[in-house]
PDB file of C-alpha atoms and ligand atoms in Angstrom:
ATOM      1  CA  UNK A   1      86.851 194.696  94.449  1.00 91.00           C
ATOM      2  CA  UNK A   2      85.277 191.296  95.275  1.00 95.00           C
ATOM      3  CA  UNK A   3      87.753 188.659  96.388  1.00 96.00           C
ATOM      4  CA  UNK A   4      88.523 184.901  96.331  1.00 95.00           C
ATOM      5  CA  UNK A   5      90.813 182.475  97.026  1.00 95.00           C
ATOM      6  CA  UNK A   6      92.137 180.406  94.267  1.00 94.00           C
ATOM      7  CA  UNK A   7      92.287 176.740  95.298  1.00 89.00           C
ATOM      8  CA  UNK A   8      93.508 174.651  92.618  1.00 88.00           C
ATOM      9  CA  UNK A   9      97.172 174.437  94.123  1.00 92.00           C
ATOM     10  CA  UNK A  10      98.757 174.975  97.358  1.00 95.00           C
ATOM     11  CA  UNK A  11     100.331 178.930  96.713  1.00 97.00           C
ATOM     12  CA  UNK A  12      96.410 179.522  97.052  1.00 96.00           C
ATOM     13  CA  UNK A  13      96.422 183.293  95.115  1.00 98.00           C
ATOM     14  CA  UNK A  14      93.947 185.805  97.009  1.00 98.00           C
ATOM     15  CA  UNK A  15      92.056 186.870  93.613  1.00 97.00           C
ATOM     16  CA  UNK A  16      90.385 190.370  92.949  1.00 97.00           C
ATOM     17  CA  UNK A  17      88.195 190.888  90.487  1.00 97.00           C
ATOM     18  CA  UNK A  18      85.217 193.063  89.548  1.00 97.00           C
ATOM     19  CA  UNK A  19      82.065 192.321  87.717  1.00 96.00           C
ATOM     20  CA  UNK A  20      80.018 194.536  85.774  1.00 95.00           C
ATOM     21  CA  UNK A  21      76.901 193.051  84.696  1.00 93.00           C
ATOM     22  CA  UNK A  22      77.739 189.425  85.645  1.00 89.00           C
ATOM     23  CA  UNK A  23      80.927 189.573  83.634  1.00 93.00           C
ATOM     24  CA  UNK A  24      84.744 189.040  84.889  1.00 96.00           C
ATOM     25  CA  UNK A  25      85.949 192.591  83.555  1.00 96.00           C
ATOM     26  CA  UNK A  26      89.000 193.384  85.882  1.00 97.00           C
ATOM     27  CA  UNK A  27      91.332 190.325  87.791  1.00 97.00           C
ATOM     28  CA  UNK A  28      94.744 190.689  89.449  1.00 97.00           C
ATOM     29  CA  UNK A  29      96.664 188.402  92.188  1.00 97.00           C
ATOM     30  CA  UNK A  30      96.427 185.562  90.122  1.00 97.00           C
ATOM     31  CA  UNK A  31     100.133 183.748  89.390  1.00 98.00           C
ATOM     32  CA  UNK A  32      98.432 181.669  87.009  1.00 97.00           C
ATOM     33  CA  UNK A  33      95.803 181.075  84.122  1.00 96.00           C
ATOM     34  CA  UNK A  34      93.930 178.625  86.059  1.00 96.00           C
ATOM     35  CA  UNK A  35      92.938 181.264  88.632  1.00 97.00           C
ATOM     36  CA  UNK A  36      91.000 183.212  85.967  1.00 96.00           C
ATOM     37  CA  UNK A  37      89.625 179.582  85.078  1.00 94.00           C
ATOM     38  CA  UNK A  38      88.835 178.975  88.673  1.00 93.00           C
ATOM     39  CA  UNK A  39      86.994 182.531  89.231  1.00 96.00           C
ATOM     40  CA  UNK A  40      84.649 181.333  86.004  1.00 95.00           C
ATOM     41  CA  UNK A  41      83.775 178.129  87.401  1.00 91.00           C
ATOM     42  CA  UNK A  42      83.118 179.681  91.078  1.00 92.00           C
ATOM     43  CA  UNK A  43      80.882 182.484  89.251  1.00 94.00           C
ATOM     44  CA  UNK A  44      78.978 179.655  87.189  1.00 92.00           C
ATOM     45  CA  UNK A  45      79.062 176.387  89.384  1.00 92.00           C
ATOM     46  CA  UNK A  46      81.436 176.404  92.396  1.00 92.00           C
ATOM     47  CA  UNK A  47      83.236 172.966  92.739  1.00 91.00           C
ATOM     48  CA  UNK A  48      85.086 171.138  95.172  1.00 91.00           C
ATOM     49  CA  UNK A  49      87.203 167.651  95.737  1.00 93.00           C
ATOM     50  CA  UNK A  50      85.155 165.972  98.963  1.00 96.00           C
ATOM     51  CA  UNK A  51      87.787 164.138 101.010  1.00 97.00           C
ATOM     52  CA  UNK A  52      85.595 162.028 104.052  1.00 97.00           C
ATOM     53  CA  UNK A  53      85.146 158.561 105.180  1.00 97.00           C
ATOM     54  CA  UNK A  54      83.158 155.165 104.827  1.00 98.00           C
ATOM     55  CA  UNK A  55      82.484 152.483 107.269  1.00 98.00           C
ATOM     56  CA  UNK A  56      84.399 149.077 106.739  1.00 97.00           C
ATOM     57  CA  UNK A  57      82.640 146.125 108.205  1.00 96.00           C
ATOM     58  CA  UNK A  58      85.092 143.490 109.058  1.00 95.00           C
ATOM     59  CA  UNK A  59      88.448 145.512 108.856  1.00 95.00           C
ATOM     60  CA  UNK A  60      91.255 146.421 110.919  1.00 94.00           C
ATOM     61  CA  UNK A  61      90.141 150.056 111.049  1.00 94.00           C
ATOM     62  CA  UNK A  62      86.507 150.783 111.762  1.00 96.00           C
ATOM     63  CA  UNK A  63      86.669 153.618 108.737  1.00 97.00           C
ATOM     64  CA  UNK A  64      88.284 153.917 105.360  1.00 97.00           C
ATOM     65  CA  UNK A  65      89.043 157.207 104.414  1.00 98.00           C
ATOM     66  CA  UNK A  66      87.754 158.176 100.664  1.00 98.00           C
ATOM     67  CA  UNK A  67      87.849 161.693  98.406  1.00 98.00           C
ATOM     68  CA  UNK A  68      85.950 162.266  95.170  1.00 98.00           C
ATOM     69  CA  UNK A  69      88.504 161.744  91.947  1.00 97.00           C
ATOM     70  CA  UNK A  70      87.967 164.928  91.020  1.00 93.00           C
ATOM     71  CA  UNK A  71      85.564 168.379  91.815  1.00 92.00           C
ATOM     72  CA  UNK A  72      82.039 167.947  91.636  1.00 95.00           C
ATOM     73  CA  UNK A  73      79.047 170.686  92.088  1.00 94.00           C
ATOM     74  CA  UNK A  74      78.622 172.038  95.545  1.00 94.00           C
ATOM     75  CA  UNK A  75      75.197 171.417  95.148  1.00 94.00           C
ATOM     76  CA  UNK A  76      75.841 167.659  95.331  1.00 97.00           C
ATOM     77  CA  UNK A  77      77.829 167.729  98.514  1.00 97.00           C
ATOM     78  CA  UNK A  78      75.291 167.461 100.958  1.00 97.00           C
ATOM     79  CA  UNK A  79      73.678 164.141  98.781  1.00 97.00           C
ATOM     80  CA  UNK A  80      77.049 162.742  99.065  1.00 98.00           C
ATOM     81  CA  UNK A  81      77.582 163.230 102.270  1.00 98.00           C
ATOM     82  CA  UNK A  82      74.158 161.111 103.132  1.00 97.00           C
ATOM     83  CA  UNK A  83      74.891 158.432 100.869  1.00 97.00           C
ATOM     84  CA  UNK A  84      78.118 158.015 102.195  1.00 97.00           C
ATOM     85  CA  UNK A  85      77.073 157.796 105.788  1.00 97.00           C
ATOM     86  CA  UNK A  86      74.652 155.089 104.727  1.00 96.00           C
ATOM     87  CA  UNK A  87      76.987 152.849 103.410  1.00 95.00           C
ATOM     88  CA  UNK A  88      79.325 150.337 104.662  1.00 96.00           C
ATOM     89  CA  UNK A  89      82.218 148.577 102.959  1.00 97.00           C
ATOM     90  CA  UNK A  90      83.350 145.253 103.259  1.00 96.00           C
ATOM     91  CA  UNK A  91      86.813 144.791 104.427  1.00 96.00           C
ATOM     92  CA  UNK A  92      89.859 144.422 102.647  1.00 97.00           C
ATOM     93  CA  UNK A  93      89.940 148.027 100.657  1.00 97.00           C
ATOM     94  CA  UNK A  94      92.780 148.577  99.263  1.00 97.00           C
ATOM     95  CA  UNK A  95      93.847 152.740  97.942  1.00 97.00           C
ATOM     96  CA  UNK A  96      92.344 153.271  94.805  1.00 97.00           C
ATOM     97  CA  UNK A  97      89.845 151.272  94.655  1.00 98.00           C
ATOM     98  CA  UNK A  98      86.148 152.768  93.873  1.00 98.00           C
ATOM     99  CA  UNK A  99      83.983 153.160  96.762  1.00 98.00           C
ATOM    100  CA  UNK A 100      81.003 154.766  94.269  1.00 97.00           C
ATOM    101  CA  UNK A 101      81.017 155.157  90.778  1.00 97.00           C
ATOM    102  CA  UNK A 102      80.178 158.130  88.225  1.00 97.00           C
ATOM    103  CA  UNK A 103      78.225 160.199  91.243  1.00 97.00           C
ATOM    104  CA  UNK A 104      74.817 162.152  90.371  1.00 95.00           C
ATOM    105  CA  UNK A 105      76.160 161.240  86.777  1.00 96.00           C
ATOM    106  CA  UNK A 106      79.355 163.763  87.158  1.00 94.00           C
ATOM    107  CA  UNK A 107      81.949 160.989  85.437  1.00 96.00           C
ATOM    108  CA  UNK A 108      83.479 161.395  88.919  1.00 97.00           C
ATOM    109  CA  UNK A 109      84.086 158.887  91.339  1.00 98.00           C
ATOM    110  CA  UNK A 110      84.444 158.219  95.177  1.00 98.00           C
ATOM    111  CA  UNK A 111      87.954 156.100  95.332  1.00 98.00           C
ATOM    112  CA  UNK A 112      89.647 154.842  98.902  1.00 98.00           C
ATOM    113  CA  UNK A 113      92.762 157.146 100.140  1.00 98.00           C
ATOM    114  CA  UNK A 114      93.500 154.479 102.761  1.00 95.00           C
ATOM    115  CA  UNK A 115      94.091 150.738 103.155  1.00 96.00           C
ATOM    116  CA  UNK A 116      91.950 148.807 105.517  1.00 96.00           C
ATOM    117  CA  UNK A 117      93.151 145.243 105.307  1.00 96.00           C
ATOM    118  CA  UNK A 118      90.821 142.200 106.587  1.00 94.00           C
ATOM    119  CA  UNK A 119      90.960 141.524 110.609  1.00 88.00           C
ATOM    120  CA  UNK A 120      92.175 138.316 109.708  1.00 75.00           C
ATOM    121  CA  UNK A 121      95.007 139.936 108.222  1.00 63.00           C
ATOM    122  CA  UNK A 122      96.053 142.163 110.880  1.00 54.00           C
ATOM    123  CA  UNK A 123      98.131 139.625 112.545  1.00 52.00           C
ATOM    124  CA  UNK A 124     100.112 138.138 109.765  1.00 53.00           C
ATOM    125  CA  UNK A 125     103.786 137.983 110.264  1.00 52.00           C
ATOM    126  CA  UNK A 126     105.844 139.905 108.305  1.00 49.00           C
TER     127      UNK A 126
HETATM  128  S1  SF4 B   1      96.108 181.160  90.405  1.00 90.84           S
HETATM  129 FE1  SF4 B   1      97.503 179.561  89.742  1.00 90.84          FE
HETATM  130  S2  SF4 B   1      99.230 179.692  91.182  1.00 90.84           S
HETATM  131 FE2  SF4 B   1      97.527 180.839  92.104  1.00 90.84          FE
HETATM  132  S3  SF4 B   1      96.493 179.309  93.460  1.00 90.84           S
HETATM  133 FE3  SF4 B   1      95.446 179.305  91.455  1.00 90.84          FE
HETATM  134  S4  SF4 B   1      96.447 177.635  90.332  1.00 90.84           S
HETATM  135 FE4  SF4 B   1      97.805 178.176  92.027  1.00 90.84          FE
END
């Protein structure tokens, strides 16, 4: 039996499963539905949500942490990865707001996990 672990939620289900000819024909240790969806979509094009960073010029943390909105191609990740190292973000960014849009023309999007508030801001009073 080949094996995989699901990863669309934390239980994380250690799937088995056997192909003949390409084809899912036996699957067991899967809790849910979406683990048989999962194996398909790691047989065809294996996905995953890319959590990282982006430099902030100008902001109270040197870095703003970021994660794609949702899985994209594996194949991508490495692109990504570049792009994102290349670019710098003016300060303030505030969670939720859209670092890149529609990637390599996935409808996904890179969006900011953290707040990174002006340095001029860093002092205000509360
Ligand atoms: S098979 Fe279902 S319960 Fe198991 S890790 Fe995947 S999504 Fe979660």
């Amino acid at each position: 039996m080949n094996r995989v672990v699901c990863v669309q939620c934390p239980v994380g289900c250690k799937i088995k499963f056997e192909l003949i000819d390409g084809k899912i024909v036996k699957i067991e240790g899967n809790k849910c539905p979406r683990g048989l969806a999962y194996l398909e979509d790691e047989l065809k094009e294996p996905k995953r949500v890319v959590p990282t960073s982006v430099r902030v010029v100008g902001g109270n943390y040197p870095l703003a942490s970021v994660k794609t909105s949702a899985p994209i191609p594996k194949k991508y990740i490495p692109h990504l990865m570049k792009k994102l190292r290349e670019i710098k973000v003016n300060a303030p960014v505030k969670v939720g707001d859209v670092i890149l849009k529609n990637i390599f023309d996935t409808g996904v999007d890179v969006i900011a996990t953290r707040t990174v508030l002006k340095n001029s801001e860093r002092d205000i009073p509360q």
